[in-house]
mmCIF file of C-alpha atoms in Angstrom:
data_model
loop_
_atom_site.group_PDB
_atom_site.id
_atom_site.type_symbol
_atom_site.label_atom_id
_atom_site.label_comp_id
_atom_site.label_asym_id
_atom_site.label_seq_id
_atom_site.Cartn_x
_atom_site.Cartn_y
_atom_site.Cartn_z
ATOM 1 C CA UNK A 258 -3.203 1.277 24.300
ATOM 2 C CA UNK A 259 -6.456 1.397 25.923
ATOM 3 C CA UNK A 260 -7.487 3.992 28.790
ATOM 4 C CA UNK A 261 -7.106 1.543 31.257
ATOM 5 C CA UNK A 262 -3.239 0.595 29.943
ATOM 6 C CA UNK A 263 -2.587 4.334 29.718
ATOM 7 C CA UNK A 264 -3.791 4.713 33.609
ATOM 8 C CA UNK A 265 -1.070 1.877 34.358
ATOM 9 C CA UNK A 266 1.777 3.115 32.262
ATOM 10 C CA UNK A 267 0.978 6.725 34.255
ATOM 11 C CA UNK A 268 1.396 5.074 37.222
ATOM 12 C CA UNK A 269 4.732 2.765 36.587
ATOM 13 C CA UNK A 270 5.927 5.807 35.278
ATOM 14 C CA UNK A 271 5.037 7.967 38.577
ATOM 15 C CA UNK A 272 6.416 4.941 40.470
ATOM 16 C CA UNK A 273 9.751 5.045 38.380
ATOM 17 C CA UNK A 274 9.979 8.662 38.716
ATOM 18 C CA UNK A 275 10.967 8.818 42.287
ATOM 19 C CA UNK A 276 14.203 6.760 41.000
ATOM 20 C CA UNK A 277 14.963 8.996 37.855
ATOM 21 C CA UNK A 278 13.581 11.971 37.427
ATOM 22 C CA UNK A 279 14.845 15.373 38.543
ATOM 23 C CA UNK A 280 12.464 16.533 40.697
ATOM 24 C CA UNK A 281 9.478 18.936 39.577
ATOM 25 C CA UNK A 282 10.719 17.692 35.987
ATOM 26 C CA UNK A 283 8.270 15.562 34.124
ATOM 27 C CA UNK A 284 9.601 12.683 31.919
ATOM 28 C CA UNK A 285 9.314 14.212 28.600
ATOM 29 C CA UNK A 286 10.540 17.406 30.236
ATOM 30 C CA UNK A 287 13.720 15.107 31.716
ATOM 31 C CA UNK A 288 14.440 13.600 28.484
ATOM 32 C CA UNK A 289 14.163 16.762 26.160
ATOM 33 C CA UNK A 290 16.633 18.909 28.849
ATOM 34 C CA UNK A 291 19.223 15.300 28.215
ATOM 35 C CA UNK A 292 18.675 15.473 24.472
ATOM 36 C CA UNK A 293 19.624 19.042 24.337
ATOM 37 C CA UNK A 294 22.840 18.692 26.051
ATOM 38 C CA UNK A 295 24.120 15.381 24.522
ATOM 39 C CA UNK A 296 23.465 17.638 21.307
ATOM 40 C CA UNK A 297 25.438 20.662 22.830
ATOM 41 C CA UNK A 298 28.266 18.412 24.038
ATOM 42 C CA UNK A 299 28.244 18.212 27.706
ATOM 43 C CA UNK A 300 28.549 15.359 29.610
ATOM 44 C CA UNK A 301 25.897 13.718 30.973
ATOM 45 C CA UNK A 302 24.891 13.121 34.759
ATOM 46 C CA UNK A 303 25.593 9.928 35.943
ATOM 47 C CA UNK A 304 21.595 9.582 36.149
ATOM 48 C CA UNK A 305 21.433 9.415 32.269
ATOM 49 C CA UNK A 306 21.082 6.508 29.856
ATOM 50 C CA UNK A 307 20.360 6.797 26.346
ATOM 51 C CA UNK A 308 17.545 8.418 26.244
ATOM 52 C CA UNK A 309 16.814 6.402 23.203
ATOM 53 C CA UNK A 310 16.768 2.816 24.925
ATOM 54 C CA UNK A 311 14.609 4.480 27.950
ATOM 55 C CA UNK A 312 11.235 3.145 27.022
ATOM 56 C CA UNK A 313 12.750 -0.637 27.008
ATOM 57 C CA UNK A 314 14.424 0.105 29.994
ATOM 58 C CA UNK A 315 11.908 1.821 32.043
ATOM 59 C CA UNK A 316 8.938 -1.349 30.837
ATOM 60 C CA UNK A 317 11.864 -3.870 32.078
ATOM 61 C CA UNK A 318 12.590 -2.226 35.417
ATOM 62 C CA UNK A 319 9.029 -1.388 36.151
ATOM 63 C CA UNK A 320 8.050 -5.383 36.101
ATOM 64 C CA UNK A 321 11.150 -5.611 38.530
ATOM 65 C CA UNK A 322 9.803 -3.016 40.758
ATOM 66 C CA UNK A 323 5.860 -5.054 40.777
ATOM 67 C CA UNK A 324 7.975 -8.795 41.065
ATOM 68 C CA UNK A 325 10.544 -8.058 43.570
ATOM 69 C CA UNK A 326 9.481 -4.771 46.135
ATOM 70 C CA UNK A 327 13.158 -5.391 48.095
ATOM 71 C CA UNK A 328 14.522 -3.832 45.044
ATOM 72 C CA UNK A 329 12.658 -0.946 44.882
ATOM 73 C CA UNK A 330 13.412 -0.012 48.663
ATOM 74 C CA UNK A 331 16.787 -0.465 48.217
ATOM 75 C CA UNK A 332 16.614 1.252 44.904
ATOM 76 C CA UNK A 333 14.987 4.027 46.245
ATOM 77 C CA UNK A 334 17.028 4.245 49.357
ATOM 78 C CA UNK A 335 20.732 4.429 47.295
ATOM 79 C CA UNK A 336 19.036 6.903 44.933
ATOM 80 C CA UNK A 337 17.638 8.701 47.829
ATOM 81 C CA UNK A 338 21.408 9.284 49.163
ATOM 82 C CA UNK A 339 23.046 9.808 45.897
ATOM 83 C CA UNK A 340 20.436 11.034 43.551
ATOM 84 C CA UNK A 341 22.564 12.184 40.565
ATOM 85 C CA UNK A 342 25.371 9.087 40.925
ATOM 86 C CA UNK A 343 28.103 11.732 41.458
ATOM 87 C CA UNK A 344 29.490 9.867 45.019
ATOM 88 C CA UNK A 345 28.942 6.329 43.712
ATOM 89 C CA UNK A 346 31.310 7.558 40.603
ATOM 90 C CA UNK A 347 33.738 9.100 42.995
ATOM 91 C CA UNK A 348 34.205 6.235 45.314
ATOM 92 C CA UNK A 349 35.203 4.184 42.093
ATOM 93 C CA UNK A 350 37.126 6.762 40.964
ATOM 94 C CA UNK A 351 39.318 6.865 44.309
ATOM 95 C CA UNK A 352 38.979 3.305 44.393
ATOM 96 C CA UNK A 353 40.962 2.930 41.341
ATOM 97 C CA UNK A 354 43.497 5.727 42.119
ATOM 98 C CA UNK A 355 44.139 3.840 45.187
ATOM 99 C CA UNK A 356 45.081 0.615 43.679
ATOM 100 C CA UNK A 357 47.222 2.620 41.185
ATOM 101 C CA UNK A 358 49.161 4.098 44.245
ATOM 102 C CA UNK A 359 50.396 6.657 41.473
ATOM 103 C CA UNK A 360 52.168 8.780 44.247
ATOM 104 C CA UNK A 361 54.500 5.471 45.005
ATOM 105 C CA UNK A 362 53.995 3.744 41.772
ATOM 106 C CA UNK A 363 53.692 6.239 39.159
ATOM 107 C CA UNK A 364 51.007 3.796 37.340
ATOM 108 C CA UNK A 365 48.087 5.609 35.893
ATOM 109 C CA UNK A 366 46.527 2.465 33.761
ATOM 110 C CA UNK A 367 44.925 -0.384 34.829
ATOM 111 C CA UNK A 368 47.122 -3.094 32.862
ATOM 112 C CA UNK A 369 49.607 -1.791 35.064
ATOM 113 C CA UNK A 370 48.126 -3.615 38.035
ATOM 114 C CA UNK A 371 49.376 -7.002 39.179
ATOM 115 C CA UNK A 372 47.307 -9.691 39.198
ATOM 116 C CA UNK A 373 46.131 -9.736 43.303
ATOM 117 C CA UNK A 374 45.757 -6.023 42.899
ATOM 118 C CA UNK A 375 43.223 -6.729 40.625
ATOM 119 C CA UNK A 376 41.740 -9.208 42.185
ATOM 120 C CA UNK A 377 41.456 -7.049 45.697
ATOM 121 C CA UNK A 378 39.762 -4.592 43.883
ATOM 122 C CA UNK A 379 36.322 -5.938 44.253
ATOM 123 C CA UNK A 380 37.064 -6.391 48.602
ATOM 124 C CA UNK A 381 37.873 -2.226 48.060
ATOM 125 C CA UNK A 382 34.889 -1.291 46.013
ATOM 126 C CA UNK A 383 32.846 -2.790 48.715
ATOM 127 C CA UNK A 384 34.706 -1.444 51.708
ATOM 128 C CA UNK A 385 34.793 2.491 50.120
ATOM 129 C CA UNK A 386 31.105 2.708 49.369
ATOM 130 C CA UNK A 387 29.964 1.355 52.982
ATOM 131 C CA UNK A 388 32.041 3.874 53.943
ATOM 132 C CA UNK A 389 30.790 6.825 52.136
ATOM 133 C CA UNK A 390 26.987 5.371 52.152
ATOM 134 C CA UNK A 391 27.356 4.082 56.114
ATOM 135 C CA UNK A 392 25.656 1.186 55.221
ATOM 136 C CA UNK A 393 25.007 -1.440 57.820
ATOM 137 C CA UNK A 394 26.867 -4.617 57.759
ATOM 138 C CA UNK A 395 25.528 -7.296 56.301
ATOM 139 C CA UNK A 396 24.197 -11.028 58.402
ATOM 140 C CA UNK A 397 25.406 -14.113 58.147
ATOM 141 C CA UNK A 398 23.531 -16.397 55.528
ATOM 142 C CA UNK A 399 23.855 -19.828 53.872
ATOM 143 C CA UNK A 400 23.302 -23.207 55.143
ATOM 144 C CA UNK A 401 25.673 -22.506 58.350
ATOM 145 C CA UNK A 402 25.472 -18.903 58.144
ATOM 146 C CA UNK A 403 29.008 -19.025 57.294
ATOM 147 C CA UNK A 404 28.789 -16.156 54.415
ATOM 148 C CA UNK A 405 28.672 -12.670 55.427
ATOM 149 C CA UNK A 406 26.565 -10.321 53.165
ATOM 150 C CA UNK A 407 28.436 -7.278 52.561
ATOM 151 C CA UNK A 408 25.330 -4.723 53.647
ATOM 152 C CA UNK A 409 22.124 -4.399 55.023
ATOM 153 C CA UNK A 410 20.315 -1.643 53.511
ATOM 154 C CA UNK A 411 16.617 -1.233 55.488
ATOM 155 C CA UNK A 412 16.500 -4.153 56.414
ATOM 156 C CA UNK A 413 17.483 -6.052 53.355
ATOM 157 C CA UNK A 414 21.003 -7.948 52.945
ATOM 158 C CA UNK A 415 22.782 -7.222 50.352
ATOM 159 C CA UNK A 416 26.163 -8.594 48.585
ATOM 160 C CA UNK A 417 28.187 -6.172 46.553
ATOM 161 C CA UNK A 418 30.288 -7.404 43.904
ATOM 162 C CA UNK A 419 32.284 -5.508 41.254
ATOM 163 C CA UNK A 420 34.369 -5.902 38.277
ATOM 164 C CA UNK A 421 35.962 -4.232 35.886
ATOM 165 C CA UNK A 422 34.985 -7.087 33.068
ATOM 166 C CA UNK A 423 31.185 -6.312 32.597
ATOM 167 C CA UNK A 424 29.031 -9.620 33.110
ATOM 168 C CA UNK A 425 32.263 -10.640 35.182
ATOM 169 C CA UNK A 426 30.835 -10.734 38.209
ATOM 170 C CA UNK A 427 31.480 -13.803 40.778
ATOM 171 C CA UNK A 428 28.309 -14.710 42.094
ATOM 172 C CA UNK A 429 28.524 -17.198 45.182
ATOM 173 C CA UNK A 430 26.154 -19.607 45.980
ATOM 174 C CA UNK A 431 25.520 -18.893 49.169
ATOM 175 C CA UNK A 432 23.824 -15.622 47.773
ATOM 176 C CA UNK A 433 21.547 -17.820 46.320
ATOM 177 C CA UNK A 434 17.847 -15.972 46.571
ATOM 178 C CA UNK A 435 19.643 -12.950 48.112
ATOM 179 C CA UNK A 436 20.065 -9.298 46.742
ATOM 180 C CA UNK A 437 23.606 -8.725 44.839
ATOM 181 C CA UNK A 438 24.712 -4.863 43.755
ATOM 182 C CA UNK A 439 26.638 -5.502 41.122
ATOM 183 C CA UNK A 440 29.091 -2.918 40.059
ATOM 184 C CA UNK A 441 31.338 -2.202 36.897
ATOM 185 C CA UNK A 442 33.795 -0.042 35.986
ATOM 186 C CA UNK A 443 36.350 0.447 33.090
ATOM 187 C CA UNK A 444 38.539 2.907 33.043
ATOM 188 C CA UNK A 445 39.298 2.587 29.345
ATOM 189 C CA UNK A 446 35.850 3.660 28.816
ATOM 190 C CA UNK A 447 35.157 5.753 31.130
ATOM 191 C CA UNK A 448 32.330 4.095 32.030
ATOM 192 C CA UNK A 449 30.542 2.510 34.738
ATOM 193 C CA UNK A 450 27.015 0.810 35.699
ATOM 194 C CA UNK A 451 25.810 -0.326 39.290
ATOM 195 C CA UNK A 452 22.505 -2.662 39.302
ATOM 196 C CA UNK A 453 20.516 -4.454 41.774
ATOM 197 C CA UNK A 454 19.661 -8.442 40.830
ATOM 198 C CA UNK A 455 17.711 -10.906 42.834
ATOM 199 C CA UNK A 456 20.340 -14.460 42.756
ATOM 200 C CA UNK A 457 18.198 -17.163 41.363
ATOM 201 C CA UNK A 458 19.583 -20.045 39.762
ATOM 202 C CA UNK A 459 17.734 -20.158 36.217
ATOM 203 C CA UNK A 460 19.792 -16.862 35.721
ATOM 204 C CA UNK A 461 23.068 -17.910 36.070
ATOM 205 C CA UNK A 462 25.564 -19.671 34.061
ATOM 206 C CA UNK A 463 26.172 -23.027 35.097
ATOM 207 C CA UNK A 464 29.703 -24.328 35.951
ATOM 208 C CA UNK A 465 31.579 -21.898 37.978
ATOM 209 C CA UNK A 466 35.444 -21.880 39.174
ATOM 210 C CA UNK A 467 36.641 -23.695 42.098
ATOM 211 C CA UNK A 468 34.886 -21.328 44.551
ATOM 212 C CA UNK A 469 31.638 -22.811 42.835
ATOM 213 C CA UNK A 470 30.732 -19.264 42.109
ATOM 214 C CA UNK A 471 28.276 -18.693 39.134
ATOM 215 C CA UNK A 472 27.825 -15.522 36.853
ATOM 216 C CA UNK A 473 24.978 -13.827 34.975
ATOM 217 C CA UNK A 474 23.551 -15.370 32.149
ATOM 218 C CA UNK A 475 23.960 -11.986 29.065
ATOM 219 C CA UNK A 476 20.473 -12.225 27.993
ATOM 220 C CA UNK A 477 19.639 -11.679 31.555
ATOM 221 C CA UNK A 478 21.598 -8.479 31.847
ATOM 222 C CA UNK A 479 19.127 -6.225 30.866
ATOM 223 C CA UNK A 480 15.702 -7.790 31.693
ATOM 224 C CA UNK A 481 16.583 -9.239 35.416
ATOM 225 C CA UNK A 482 18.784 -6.156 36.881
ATOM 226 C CA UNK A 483 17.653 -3.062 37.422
ATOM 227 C CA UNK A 484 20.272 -0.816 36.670
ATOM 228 C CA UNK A 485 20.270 2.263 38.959
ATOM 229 C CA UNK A 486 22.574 3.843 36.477
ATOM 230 C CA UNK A 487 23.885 2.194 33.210
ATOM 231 C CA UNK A 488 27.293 3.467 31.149
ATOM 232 C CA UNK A 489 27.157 6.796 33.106
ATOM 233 C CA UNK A 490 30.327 8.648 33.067
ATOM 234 C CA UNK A 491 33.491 7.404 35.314
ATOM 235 C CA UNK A 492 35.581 11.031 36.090
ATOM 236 C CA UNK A 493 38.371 10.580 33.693
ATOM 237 C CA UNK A 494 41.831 9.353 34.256
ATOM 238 C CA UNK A 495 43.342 12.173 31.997
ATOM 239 C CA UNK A 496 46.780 10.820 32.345
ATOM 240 C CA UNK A 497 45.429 7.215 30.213
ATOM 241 C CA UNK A 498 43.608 9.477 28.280
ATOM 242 C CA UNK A 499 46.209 11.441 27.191
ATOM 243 C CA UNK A 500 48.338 11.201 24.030
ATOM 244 C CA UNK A 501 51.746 9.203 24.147
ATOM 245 C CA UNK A 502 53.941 12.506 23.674
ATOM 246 C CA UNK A 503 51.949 14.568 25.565
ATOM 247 C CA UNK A 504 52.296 11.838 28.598
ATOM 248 C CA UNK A 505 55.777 11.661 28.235
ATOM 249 C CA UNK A 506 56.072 15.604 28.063
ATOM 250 C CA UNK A 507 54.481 15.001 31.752
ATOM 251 C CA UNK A 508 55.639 12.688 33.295
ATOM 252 C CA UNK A 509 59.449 13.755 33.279
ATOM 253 C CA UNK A 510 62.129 10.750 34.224
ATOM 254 C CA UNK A 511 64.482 11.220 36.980
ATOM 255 C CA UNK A 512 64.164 12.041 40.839
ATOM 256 C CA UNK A 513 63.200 15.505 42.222
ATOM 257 C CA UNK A 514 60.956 16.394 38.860
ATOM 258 C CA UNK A 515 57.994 15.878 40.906
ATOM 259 C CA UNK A 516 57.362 20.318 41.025
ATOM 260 C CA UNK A 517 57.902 20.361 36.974
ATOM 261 C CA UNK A 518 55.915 17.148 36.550
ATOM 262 C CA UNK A 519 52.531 19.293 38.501
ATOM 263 C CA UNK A 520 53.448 21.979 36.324
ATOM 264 C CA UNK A 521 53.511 20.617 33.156
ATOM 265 C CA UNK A 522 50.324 18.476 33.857
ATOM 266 C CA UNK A 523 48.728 21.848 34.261
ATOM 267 C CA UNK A 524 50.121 23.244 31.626
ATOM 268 C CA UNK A 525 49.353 20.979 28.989
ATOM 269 C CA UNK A 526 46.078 19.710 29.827
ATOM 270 C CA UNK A 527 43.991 22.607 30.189
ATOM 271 C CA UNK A 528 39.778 23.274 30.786
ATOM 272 C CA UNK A 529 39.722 19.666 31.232
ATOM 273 C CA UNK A 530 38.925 18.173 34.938
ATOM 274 C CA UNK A 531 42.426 17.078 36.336
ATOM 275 C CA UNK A 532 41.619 14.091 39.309
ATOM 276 C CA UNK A 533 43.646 14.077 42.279
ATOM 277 C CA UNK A 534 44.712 10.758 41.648
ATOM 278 C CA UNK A 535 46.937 12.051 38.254
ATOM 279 C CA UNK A 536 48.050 15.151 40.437
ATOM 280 C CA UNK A 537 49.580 12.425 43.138
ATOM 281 C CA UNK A 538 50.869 10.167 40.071
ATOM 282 C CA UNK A 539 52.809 13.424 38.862
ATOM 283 C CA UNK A 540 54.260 14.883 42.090
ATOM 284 C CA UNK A 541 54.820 11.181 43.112
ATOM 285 C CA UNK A 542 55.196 12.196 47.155
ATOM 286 C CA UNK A 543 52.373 12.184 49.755
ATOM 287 C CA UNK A 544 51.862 15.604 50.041
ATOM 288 C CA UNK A 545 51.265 16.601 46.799
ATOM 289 C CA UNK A 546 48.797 19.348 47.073
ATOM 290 C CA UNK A 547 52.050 21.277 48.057
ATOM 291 C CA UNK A 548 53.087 21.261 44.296
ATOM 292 C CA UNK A 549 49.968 22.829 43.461
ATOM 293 C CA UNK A 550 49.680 25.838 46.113
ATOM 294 C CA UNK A 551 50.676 29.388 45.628
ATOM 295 C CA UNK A 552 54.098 29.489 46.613
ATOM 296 C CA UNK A 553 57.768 30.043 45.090
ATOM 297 C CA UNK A 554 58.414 27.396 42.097
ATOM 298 C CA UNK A 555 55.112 25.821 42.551
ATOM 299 C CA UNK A 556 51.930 25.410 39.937
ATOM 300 C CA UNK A 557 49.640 28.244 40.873
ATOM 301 C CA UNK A 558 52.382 30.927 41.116
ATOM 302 C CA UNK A 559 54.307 29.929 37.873
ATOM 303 C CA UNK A 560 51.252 29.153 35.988
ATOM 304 C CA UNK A 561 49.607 32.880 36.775
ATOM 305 C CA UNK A 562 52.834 34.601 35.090
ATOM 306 C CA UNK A 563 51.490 32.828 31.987
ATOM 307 C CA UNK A 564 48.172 33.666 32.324
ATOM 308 C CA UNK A 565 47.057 30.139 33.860
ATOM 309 C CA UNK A 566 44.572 29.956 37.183
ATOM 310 C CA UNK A 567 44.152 26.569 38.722
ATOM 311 C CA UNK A 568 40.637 26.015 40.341
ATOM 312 C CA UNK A 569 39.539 23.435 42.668
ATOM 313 C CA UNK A 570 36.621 21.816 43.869
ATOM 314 C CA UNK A 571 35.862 24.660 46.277
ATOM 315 C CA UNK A 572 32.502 26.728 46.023
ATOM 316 C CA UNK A 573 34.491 29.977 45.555
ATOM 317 C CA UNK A 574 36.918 28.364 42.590
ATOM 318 C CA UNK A 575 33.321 26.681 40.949
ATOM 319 C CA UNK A 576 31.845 29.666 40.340
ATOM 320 C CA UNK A 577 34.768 31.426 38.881
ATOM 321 C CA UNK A 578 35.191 28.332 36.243
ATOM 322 C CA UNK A 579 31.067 28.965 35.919
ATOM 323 C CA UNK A 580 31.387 32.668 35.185
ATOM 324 C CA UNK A 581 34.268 32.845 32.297
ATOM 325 C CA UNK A 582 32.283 29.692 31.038
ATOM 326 C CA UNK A 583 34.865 27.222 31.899
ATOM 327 C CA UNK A 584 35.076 23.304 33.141
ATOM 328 C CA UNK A 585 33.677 23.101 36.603
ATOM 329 C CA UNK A 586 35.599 20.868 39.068
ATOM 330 C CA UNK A 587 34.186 18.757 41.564
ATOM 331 C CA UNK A 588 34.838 16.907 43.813
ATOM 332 C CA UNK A 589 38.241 15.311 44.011
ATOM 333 C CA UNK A 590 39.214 17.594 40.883
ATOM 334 C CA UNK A 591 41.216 20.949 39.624
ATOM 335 C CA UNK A 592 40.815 22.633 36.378
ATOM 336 C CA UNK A 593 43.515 24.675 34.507
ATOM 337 C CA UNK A 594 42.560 27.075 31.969
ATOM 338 C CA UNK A 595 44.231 30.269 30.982
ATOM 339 C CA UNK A 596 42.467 34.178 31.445
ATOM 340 C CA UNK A 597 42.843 37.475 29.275
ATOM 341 C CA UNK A 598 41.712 40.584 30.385
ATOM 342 C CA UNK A 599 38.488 41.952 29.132
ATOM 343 C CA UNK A 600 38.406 44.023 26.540
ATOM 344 C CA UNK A 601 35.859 45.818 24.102
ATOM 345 C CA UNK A 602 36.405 43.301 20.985
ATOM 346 C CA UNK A 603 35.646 40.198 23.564
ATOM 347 C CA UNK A 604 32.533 41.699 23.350
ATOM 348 C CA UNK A 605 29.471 40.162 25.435
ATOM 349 C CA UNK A 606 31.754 36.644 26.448
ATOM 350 C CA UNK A 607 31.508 35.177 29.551
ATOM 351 C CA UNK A 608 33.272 37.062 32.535
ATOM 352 C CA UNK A 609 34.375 37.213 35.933
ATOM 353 C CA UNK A 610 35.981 40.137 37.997
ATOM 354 C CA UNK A 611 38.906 39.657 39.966
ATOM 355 C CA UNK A 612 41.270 41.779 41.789
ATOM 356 C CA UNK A 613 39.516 44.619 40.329
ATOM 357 C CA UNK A 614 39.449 43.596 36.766
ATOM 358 C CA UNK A 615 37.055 41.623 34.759
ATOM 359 C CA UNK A 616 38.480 38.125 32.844
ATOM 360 C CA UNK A 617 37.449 35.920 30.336
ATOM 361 C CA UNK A 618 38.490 32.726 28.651
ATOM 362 C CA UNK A 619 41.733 33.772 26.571
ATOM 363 C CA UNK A 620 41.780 32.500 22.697
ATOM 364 C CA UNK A 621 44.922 31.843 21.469
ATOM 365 C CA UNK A 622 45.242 35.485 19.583
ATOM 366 C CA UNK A 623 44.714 36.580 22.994
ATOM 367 C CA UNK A 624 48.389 37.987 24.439
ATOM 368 C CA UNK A 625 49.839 36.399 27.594
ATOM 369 C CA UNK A 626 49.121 38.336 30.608
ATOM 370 C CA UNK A 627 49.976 37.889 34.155
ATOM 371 C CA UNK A 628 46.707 35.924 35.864
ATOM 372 C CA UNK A 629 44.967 37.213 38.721
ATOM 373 C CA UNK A 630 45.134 36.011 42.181
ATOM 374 C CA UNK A 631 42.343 33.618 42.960
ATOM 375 C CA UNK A 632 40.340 33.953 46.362
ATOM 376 C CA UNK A 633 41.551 32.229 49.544
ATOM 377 C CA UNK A 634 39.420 29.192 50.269
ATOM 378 C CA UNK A 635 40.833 28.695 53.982
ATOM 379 C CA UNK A 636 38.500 26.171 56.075
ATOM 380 C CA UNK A 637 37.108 24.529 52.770
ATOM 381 C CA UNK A 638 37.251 20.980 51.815
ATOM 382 C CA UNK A 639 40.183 20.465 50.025
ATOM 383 C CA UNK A 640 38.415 17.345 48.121
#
């Protein structure tokens, strides 16, 4: 490279930065903080691609950013809102949960659905992230201005479409020149990836279904979307996740198990993030956050006797998890893990004082003891 491509590549990267980078972070300071986690085992922020495939990625984009400056303000404005990707990953999250109607259903998989509740999916996924973004709706385009885009973001319309087949997406043709978000999400994989692509018709597939929708050519995945975040982590649906006995140790058969059902979810699956949706699927009644409360019979008293807290995603309950070094909730999720008192041999581990006593993560040759009391979290968001 010669100075004068070095001076450019400083400046695409500057220009991509304001999309990617943690701020005050340099690139190679970015991508050395994401190797050393991956290598440590923690999960990812929903920023993150493989490092490995971000040079590619980054020269791809950056040509999208020069060709097409709609994307970039758009690009810039989502990121602007929702800089790590945690709220776009939530809304999908709920959005799934909701079609799963686990509280009424007791479905926690997506080959569960029926077919129309599948194909509604997409109409939610649009609906849930105007709401949590507030984004404008949409005008009227096409030959009779008969098609309603979805948003308008600055200024600029914008369609939304999402499925759960990657490269599924139905791309009408009245979007035709038009900006489409295009959003995927498997729950199998934990996975998802949202994009912005400019409609033109040398990029699409020709053919179509009745609708005489069209859908992204593969080669053109990479090179013509730019992918505000690609594979980043969807919060888990522990309940698919889990194994077949362990489920079915769960998810008990018969009416009124609904109490032991929360119970033995947090019992069995613990420092692991526990989404609200597989709480509701267990209790299987609309007000299942009163399984979980402190109260006689219910999780968080029977769980303390053997050793057990229950955090949520409350500032107070975040920090505790923090301090004894365990998973973190956020929002939309609780965390189970079980305490020992501290003692000499636990030596310099990871601890948090409560009720007068300091706690740390118990090991199995720890002995049960009777948990501690967690703080009240009265006028916090419950989610």
């Amino acid at each position: 490279m010669d100075a004068l491509q070095d001076a450019q590549f400083d400046v695409d990267l500057h220009r991509l930065s304001k999309l990617f980078l943690t701020p005050g972070k340099t690139v190679d300071q970015q991508l050395l903080q994401h190797h050393q986690l991956a290598r440590k085992g923690h999960k990812l922020l929903p920023f993150d691609v493989n490092p490995d495939v971000k040079a590619a990625t980054w020269l791809a984009n950056q040509e999208l950013l020069k060709q097409d400056p709609d994307i970039e303000k758009v690009a810039d404005h989502i990121r602007s809102l929702d800089p790590t990707g945690q709220r776009f990953a939530a809304v999908l999250r709920d959005t799934i949960d909701q079609l799963l109607n686990g509280e009424s259903t007791g479905r926690y998989a997506w080959d569960q659905l029926f077919k129309t509740e599948k194909t509604h999916a997409g109409t939610l996924v649009e609906i849930n992230l105007q709401r949590e973004f507030k984004f404008a709706d949409g005008g009227d385009v096409g030959d009779k201005g008969q098609h309603p885009m979805d948003y308008r973001i600055l200024g600029v319309d914008v369609d939304c479409k999402f499925s759960q087949d990657f490269g599924g997406w139905m791309i009408p043709p009245e979007a035709m020149g038009h900006l489409c978000l295009l959003v995927w999400a498997n729950d199998y994989k934990s996975c998802w990836s949202a994009g912005i692509f400019r409609v033109r018709e040398e990029f699409l597939n020709t053919g179509g279904n009745r609708d005489k929708k069209l859908t992204l050519k593969a080669e053109h995945r990479k090179d013509k979307v730019f992918w505000l975040w690609r594979d980043a982590p969807l919060p888990e649906n522990v309940l698919l996740h889990l194994p077949q006995s362990t489920r079915d140790q769960i998810l008990l058969k018969g009416p009124r198990q609904g109490q032991r059902r929360v119970i033995e979810l947090f019992r069995r699956v613990q420092n692991r993030p526990i989404g609200r949706g597989a709480v509701r699927t267990a209790a299987q009644q609309l007000d299942y956050m009163a399984r979980l409360r402190e109260g006689k019979h219910r999780a968080r008293t029977v769980l303390r006797e053997e050793g057990i807290v229950i955090v949520g995603p409350y500032s107070k309950h975040q920090a505790i998890a923090s301090q004894v070094g365990a998973e973190v909730p956020q929002r939309g999720e609780f965390v189970s893990f079980r305490v020992a008192e501290a003692k000499p041999h636990h030596g310099d581990r990871p601890s948090v004082a409560l009720e007068g006593r300091h706690w740390v993560l118990a090991t199995p040759d720890d002995p049960v003891v009777t948990a501690p009391r967690l703080p009240r979290v009265a006028g916090e968001d419950e989610f």
